[in-house]
Tab-separated table of C-alpha atoms and ligand atoms in Angstrom:
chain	number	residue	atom	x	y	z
A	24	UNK	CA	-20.513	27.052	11.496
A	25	UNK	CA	-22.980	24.429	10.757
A	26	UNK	CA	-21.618	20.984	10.523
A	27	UNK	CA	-21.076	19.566	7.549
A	28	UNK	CA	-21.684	16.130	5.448
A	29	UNK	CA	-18.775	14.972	3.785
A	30	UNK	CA	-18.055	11.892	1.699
A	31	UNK	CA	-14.227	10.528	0.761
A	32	UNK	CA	-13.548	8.266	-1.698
A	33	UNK	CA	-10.761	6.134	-1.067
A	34	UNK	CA	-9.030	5.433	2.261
A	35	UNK	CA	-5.719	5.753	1.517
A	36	UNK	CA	-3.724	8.388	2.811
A	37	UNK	CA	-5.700	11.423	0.632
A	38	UNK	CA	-9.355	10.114	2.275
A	39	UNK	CA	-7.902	9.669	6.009
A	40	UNK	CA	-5.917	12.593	6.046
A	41	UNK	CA	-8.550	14.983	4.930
A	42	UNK	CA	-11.317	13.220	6.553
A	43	UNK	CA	-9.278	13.273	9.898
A	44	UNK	CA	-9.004	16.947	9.543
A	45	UNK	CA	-12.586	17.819	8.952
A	46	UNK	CA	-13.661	15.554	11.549
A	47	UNK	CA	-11.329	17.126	14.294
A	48	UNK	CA	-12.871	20.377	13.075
A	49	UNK	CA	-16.560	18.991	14.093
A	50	UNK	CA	-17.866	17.195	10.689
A	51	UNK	CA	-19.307	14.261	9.873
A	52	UNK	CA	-17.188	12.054	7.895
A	53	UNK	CA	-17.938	9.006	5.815
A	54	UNK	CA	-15.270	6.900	4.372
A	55	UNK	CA	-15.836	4.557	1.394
A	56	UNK	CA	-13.242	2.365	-0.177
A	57	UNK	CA	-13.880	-0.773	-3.261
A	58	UNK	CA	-11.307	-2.847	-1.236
A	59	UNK	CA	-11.540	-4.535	1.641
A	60	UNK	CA	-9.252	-2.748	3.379
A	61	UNK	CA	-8.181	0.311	4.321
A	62	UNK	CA	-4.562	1.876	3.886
A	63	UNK	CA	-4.824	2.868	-0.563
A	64	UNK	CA	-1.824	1.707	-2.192
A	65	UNK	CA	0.464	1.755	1.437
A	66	UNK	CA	-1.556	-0.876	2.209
A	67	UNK	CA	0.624	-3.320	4.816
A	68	UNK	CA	-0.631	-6.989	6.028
A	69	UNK	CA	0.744	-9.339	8.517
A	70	UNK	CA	1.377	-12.306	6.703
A	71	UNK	CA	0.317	-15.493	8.639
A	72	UNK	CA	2.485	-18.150	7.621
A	73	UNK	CA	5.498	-15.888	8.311
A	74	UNK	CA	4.659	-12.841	10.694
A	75	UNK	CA	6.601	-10.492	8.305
A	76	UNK	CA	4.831	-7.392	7.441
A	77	UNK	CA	3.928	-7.550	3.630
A	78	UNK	CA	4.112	-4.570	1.673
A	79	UNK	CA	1.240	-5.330	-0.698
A	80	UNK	CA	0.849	-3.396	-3.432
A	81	UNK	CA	5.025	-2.905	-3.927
A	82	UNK	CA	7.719	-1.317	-1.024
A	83	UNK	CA	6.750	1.474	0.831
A	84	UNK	CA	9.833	3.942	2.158
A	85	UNK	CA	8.441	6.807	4.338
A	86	UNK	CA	11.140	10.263	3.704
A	87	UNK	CA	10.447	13.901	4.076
A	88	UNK	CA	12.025	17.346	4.473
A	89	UNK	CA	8.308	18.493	5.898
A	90	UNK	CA	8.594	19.052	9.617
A	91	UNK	CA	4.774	19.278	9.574
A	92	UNK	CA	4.080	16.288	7.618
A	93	UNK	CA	6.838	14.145	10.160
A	94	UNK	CA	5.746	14.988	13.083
A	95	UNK	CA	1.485	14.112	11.856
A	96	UNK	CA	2.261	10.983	10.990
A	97	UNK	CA	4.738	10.317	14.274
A	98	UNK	CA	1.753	11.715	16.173
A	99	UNK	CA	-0.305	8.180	14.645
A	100	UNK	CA	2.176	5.629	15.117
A	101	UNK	CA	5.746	5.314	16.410
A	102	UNK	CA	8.696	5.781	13.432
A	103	UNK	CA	11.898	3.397	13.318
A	104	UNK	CA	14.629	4.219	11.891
A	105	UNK	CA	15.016	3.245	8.073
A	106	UNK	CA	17.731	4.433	5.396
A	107	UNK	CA	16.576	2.593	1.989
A	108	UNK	CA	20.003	1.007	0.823
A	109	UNK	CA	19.081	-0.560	-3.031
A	110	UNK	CA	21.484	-3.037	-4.510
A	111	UNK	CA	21.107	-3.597	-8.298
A	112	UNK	CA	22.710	-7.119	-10.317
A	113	UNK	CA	23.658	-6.389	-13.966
A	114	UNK	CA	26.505	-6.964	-16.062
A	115	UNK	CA	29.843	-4.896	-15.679
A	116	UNK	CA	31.738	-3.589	-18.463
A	117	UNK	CA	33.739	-7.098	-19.151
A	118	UNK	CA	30.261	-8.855	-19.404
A	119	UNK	CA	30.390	-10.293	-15.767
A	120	UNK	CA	27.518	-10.066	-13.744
A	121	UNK	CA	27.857	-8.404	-10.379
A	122	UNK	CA	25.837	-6.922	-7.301
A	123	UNK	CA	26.273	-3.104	-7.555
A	124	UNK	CA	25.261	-0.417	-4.646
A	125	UNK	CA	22.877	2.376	-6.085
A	126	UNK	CA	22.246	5.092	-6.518
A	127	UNK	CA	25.745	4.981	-8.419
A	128	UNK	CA	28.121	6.029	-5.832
A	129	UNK	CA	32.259	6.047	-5.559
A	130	UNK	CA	31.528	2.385	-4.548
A	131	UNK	CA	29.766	1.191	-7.096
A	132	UNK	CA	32.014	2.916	-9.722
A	133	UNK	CA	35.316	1.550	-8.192
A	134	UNK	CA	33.786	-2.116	-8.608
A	135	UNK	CA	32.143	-1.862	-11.690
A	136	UNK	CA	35.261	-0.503	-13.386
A	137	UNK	CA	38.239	-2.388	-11.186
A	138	UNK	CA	39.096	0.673	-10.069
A	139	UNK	CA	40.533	2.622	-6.471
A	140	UNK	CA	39.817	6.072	-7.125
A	141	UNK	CA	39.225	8.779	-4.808
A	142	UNK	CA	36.254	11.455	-5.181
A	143	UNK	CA	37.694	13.779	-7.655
A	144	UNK	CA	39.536	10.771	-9.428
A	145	UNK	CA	36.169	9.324	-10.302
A	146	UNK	CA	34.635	12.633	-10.941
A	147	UNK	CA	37.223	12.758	-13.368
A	148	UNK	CA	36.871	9.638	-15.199
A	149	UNK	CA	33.346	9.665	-15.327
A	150	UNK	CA	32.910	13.158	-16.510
A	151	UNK	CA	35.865	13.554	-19.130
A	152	UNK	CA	36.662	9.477	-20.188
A	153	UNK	CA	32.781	8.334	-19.848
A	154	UNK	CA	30.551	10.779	-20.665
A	155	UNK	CA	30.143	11.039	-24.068
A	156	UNK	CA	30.351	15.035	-24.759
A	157	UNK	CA	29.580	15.127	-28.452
A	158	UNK	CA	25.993	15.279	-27.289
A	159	UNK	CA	25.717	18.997	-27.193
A	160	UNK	CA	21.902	19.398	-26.464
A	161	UNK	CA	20.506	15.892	-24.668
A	162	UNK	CA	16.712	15.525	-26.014
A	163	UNK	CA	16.384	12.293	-24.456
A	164	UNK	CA	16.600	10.234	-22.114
A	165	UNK	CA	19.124	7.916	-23.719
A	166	UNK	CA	20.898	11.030	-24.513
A	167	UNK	CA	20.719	12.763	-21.233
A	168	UNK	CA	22.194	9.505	-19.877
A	169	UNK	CA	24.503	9.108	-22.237
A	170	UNK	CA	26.017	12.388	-21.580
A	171	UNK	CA	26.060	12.363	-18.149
A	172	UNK	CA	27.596	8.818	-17.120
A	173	UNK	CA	28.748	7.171	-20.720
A	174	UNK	CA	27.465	4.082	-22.427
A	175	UNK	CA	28.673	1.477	-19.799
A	176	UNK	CA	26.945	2.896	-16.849
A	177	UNK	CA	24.047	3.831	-18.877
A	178	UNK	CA	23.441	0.067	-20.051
A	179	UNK	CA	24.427	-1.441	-16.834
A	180	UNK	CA	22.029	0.671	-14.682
A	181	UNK	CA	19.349	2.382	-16.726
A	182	UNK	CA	18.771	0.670	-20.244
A	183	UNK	CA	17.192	-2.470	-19.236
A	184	UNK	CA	15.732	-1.387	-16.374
A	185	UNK	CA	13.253	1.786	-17.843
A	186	UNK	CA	12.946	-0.802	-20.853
A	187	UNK	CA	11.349	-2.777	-18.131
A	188	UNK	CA	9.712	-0.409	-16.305
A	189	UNK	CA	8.293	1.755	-18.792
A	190	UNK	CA	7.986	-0.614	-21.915
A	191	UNK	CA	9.410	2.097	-23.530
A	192	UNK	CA	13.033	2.302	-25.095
A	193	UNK	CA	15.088	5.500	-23.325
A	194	UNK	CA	15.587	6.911	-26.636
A	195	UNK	CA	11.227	7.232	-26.682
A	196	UNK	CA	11.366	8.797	-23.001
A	197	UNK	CA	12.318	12.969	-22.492
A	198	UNK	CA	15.581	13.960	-21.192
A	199	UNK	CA	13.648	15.512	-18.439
A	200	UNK	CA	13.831	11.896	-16.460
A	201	UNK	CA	16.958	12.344	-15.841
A	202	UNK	CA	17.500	15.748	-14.169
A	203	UNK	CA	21.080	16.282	-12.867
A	204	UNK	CA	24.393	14.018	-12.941
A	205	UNK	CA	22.771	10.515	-11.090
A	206	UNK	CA	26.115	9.747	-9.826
A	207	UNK	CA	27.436	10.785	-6.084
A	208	UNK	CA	31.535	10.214	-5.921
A	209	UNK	CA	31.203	9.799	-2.076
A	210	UNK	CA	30.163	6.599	-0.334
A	211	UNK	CA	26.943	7.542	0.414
A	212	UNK	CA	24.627	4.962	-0.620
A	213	UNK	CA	21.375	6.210	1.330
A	214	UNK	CA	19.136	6.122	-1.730
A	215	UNK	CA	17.319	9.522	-0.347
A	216	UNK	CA	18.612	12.840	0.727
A	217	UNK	CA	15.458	13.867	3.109
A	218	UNK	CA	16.373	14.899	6.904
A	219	UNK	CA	13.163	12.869	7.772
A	220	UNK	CA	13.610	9.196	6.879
A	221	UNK	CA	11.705	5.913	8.532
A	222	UNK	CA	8.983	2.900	8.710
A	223	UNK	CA	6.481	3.028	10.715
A	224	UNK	CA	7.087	0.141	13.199
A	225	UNK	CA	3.917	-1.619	13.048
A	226	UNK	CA	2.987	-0.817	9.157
A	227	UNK	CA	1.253	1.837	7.406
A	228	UNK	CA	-2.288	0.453	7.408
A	229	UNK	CA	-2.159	0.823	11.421
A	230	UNK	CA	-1.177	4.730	11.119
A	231	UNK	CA	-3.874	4.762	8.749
A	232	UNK	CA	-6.134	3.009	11.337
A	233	UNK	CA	-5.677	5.322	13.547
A	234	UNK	CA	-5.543	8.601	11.439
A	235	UNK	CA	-9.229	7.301	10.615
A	236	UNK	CA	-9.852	6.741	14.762
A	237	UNK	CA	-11.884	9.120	15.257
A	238	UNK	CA	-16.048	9.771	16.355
A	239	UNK	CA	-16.781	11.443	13.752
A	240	UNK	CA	-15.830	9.255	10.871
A	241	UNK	CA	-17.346	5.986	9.506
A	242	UNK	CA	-15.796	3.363	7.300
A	243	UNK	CA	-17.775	1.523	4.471
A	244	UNK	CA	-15.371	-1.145	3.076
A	245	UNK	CA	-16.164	-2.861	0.317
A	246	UNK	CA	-18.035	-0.062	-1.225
A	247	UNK	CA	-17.643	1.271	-4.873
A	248	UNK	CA	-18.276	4.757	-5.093
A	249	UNK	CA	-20.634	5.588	-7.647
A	250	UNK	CA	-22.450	9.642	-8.662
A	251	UNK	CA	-25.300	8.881	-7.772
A	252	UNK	CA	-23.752	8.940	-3.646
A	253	UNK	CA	-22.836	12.264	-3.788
A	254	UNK	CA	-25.751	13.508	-3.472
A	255	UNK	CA	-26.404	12.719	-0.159
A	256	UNK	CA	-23.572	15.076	1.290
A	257	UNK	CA	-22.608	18.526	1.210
A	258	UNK	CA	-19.192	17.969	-0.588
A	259	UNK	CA	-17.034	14.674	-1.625
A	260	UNK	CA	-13.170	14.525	-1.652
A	261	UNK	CA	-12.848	11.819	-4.301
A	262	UNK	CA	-9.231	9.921	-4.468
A	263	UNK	CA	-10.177	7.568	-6.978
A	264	UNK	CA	-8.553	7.649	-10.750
A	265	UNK	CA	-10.700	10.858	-12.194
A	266	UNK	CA	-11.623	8.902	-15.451
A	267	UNK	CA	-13.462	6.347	-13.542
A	268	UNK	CA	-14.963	9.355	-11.944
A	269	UNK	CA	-16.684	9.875	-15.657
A	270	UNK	CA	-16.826	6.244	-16.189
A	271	UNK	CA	-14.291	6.929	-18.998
A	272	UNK	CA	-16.496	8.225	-21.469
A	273	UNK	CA	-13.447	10.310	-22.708
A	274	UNK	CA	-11.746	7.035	-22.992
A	275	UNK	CA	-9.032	5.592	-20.327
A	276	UNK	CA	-5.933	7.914	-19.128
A	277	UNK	CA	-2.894	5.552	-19.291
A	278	UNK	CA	-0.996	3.709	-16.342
A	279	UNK	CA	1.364	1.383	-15.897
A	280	UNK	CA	0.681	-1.883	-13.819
A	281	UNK	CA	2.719	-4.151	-11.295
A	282	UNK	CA	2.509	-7.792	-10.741
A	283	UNK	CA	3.922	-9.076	-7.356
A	284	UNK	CA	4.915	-12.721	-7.945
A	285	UNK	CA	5.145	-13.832	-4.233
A	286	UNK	CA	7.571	-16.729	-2.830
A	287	UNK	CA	8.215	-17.631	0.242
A	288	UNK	CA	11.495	-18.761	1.658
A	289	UNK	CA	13.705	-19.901	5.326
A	290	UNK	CA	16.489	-17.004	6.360
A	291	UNK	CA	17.611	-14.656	4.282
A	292	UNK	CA	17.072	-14.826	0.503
A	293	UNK	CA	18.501	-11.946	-0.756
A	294	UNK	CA	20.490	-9.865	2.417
A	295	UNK	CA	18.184	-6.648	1.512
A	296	UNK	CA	14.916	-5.220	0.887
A	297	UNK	CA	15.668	-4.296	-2.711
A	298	UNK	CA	17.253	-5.904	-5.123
A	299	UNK	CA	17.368	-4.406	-8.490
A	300	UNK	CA	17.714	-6.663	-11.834
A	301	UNK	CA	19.375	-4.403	-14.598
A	302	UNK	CA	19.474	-6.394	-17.206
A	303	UNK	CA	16.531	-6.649	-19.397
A	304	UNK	CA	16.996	-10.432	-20.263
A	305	UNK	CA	15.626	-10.505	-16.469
A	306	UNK	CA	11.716	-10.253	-16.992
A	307	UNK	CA	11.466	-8.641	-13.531
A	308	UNK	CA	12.257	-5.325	-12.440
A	309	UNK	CA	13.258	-6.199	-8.882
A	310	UNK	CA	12.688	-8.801	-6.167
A	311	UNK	CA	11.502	-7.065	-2.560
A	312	UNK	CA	12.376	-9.371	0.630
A	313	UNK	CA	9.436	-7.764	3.012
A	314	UNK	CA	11.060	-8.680	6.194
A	315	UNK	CA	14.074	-6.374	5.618
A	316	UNK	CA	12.031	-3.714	6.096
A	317	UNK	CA	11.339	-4.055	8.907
A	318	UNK	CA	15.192	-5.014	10.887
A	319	UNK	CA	13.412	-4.319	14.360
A	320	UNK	CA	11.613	-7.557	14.032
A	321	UNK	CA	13.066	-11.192	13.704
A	322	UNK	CA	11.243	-13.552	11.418
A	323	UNK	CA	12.574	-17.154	10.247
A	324	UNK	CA	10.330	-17.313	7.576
A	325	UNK	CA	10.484	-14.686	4.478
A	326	UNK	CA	8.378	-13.316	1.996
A	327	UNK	CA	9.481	-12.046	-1.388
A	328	UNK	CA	7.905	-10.431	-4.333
A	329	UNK	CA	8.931	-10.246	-8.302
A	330	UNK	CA	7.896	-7.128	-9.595
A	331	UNK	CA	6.995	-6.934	-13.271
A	332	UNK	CA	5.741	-4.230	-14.607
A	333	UNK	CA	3.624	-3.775	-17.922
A	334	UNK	CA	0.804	-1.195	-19.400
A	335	UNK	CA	-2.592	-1.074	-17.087
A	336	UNK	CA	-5.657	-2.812	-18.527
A	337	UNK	CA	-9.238	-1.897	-18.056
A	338	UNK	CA	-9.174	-4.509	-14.730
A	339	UNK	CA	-5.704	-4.181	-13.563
A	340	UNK	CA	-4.862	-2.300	-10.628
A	341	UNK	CA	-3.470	1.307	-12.048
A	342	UNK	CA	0.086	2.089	-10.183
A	343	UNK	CA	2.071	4.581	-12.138
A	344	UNK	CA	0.204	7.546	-14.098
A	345	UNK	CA	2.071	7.697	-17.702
A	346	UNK	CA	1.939	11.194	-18.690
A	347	UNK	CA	3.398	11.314	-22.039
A	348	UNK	CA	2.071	13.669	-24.504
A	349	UNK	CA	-0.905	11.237	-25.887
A	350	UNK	CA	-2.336	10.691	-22.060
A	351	UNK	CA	-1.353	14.387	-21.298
A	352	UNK	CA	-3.996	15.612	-24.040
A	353	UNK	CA	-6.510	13.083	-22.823
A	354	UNK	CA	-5.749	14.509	-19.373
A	355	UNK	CA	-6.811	18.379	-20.277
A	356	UNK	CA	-9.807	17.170	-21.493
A	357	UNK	CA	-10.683	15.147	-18.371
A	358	UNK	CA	-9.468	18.292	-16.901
A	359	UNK	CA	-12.285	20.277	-18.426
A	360	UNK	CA	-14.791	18.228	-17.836
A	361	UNK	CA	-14.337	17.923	-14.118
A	362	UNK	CA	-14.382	21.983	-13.895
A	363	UNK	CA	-18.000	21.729	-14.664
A	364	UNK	CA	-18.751	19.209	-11.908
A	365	UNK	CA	-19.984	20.414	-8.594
A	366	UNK	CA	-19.858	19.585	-4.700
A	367	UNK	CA	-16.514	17.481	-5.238
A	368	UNK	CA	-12.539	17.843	-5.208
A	369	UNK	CA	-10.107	15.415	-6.668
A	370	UNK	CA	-7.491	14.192	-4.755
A	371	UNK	CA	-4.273	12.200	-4.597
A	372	UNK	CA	-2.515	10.120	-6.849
A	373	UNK	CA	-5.609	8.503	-9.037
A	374	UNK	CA	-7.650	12.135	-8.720
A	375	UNK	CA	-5.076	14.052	-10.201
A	376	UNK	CA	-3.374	11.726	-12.456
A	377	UNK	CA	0.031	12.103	-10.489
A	378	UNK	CA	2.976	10.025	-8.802
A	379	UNK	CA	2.623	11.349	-5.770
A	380	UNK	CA	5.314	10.237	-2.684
A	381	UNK	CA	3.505	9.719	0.477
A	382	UNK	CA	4.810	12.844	2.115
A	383	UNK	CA	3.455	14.992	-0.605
A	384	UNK	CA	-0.119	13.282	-0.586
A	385	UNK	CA	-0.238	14.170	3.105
A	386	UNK	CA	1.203	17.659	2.654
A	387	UNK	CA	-1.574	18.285	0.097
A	388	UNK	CA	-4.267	16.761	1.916
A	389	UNK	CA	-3.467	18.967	4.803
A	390	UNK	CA	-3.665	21.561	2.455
A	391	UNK	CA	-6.800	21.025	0.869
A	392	UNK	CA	-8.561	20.006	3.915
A	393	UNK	CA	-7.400	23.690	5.537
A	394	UNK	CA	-8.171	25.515	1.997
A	395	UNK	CA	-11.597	24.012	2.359
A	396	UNK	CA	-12.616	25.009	5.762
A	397	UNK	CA	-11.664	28.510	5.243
A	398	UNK	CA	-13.620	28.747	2.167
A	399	UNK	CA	-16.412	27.086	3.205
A	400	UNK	CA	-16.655	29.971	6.375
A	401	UNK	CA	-16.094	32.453	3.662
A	402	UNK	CA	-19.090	31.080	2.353
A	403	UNK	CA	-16.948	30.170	-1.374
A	404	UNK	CA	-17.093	27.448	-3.613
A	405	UNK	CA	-14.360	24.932	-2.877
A	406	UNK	CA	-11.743	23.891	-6.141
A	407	UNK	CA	-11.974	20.869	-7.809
A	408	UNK	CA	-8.602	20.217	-7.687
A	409	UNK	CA	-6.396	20.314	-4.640
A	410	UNK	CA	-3.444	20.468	-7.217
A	411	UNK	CA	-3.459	21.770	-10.484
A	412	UNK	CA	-2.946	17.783	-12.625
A	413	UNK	CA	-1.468	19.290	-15.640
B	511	LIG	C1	4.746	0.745	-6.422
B	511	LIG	C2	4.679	2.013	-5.617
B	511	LIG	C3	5.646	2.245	-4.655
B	511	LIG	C4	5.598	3.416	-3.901
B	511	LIG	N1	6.593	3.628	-2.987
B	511	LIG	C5	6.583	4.764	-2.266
B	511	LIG	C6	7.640	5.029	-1.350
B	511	LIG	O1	8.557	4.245	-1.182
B	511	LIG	N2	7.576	6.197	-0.640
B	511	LIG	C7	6.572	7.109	-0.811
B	511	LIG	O2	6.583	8.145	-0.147
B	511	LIG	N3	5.538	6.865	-1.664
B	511	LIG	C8	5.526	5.730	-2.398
B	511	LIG	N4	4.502	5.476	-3.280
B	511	LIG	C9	3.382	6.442	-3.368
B	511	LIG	C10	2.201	6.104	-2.432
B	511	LIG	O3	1.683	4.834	-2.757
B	511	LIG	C11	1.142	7.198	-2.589
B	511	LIG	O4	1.683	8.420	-2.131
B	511	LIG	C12	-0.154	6.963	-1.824
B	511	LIG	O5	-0.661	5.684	-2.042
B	511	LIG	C13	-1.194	7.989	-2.254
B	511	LIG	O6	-2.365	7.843	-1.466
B	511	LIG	P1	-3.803	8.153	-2.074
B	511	LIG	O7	-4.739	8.074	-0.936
B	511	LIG	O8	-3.768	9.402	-2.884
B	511	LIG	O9	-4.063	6.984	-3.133
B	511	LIG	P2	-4.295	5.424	-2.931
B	511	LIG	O10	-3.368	4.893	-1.895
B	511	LIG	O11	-4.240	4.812	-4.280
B	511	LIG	O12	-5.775	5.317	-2.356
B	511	LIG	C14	-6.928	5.475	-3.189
B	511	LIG	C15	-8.005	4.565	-2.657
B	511	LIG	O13	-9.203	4.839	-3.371
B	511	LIG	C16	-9.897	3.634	-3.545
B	511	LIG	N5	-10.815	3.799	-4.688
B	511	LIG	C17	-10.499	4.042	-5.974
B	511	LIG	N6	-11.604	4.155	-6.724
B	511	LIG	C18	-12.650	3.971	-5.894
B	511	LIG	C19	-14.063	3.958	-6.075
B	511	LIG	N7	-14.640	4.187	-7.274
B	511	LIG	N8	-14.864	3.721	-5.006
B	511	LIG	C20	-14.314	3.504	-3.777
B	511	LIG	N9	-12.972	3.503	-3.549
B	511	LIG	C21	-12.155	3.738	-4.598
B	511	LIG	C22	-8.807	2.612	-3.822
B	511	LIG	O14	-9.270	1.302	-3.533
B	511	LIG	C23	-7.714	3.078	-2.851
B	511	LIG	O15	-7.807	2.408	-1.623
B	511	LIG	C24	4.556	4.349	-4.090
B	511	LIG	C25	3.572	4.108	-5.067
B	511	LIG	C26	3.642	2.966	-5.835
B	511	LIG	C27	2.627	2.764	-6.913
């Protein structure tokens, strides 16, 4: 097979995973990324001042149940243990504000309620005293909420906070958030339930860095894709947001943005990586104390962030896709458009409008970069989207 020119936009994990793959396989690969570094939205930086290991663009918790995608990324860069433990403050059912465990668990219900139960005690009270059960048919989330937990845990723990988060009132938002009973009456407080759970010890823009060490690829930094570069390869994997792809002459798809209002403080400022706010007098969503991520390491000085979240503008940096039925519309129409377009396949979170976890960007990008190969041998167009965004 002949070798082959190929661009990526982006080099986050969707760029240097695919890139990595068709460069093992022989091909040239060029890397281009706006920013002026490399590691997308995982992005981690040393601090100076401190030595702690920043988390830029918000916390980063690597978990899997994909053999395949835990042992790639251990074959980059040694994995320490992590569980992600989230505490939340908020108000208890007397009006007292407390520091609750979460995901709601037999702890946190005991001490929200001044209660002792045991498992099927609490499953008890929560599912015949607390939920309300007049709600036949949940349509939303309030509802869904509302029926599963009751009005105390529902305010406490999810009100304010997707108020927050969303800028959207739970009663706007489709039951579908809110899938199954969020409650566990065990102690478990390990926030996820995947077999493969860690941090990479030295950060996830090292990984990266070395996913991306390889002969056969370049890296442009600082370097806004634009059309026009295309051209000069045989096929470009583009992970930017696919309506700056058109340069939004459908208009803008919708995302929600983060602000990261750093401080910087001696010891420890909060005793954990996340700390929740609940309430939505609290203008922040949650404060992240970087260090804490990383327990291996021992750092006098610490690093925090408040996280606030709010609706994207044209210049902010776009985190979470909204995908409600106004931006889902705009969406299919992007959709079509990029059908027509030739010689490139969107990728990731941005090219396929998409929260994506980690694990699942990699899995896809392993996928498409495979999918690719073959077809290209079989002499067939490749898709333009690894993943089917609608
Ligand atoms: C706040 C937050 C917290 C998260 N926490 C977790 C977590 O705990 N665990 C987990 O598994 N996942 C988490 N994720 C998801 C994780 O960030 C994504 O899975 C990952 O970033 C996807 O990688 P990507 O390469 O597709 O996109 P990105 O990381 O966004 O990379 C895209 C890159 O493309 C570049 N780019 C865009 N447009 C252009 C252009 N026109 N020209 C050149 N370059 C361009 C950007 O600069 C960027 O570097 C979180 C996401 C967010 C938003």
């Amino acid at each position: 097979m002949s070798v082959g020119k190929f661009l990526m936009v982006g080099a986050g994990l969707s760029g240097a995973v695919i890139g990595r793959h068709l460069a093992e396989a022989g091909h040239e690969i060029t890397v281009v990324d706006a920013r002026a570094h490399i590691g997308g939205n995982c992005h981690t930086e040393r601090d100076e001042k401190t030595g702690v290991n920043v988390h830029v663009y918000g916390p980063h918790i690597f978990h899997t149940d994909d053999a395949e995608v835990w042992d790639y990324v251990n074959r980059f860069e040694t994995f320490q243990p992590y569980k992600n433990r989230v505490k939340t403050t908020s108000l208890d059912p007397k009006g007292q504000r407390g520091v609750f465990s979460l995901p709601i668990n037999l702890h946190t219900i005991n001490q929200f309620f001044g209660k002792t139960f045991r498992p099927d005690e609490a499953h008890d009270f929560i599912t015949k005293e607390q939920a309300d059960t007049s709600i036949a048919d949940p349509q939303t989330f309030e509802e869904q909420a509302m029926r599963f937990v009751g009005k105390d845990l529902y305010e406490a723990f999810f009100k304010g906070y997707t108020i927050k988060q969303w800028g959207m009132h739970p009663s706007e938002l489709p039951a579908s958030i809110l899938k199954r009973l969020p409650v566990r009456f065990n102690y478990d407080d390990n926030y996820f339930f995947h077999k493969y759970q860690g941090m990479p010890e030295n950060g996830y823009t090292q990984m990266i860095e070395k996913i991306l060490d390889h002969k056969n690829i370049t890296v442009q930094l600082n370097t806004a894709f634009t059309r026009d570069m295309g051209t000069a390869y045989d096929h470009v994997f583009y992970s930017g947001p696919l309506d700056g792809y058109f340069d939004y002459e459908l208009g803008r798809l919708g995302y929600r943005t983060l602000d990261f209002e750093r401080f910087d403080t001696q010891g420890d400022y909060q005793g954990c990586a996340v700390m929740n706010y609940g309430e939505e007098s609290v203008p922040y969503t949650r404060i992240t104390e970087h260090k804490h991520f990383a327990p291996w390491e021992s750092h006098e000085g610490s690093v925090c962030y408040r996280e606030f979240s709010r609706a994207a503008e044209p210049e902010d940096i776009p985190y979470y896709p909204i995908r409600q039925v106004k931006e889902k519309a705009l969406l299919q129409d992007y959709v079509a458009l990029a059908e027509q377009a030739k010689d490139v396949t969107f990728v990731g979170r941005l090219g396929t409008y998409r929260y994506l976890d980690m694990d699942v960007t990699i899995r896809e990008a392993l996928d498409t970069a495979r999918s690719y190969l073959d077809l290209r041998t079989a002499g067939q167009p490749a898709p333009v989207f690894a993943a089917d965004p609608v």
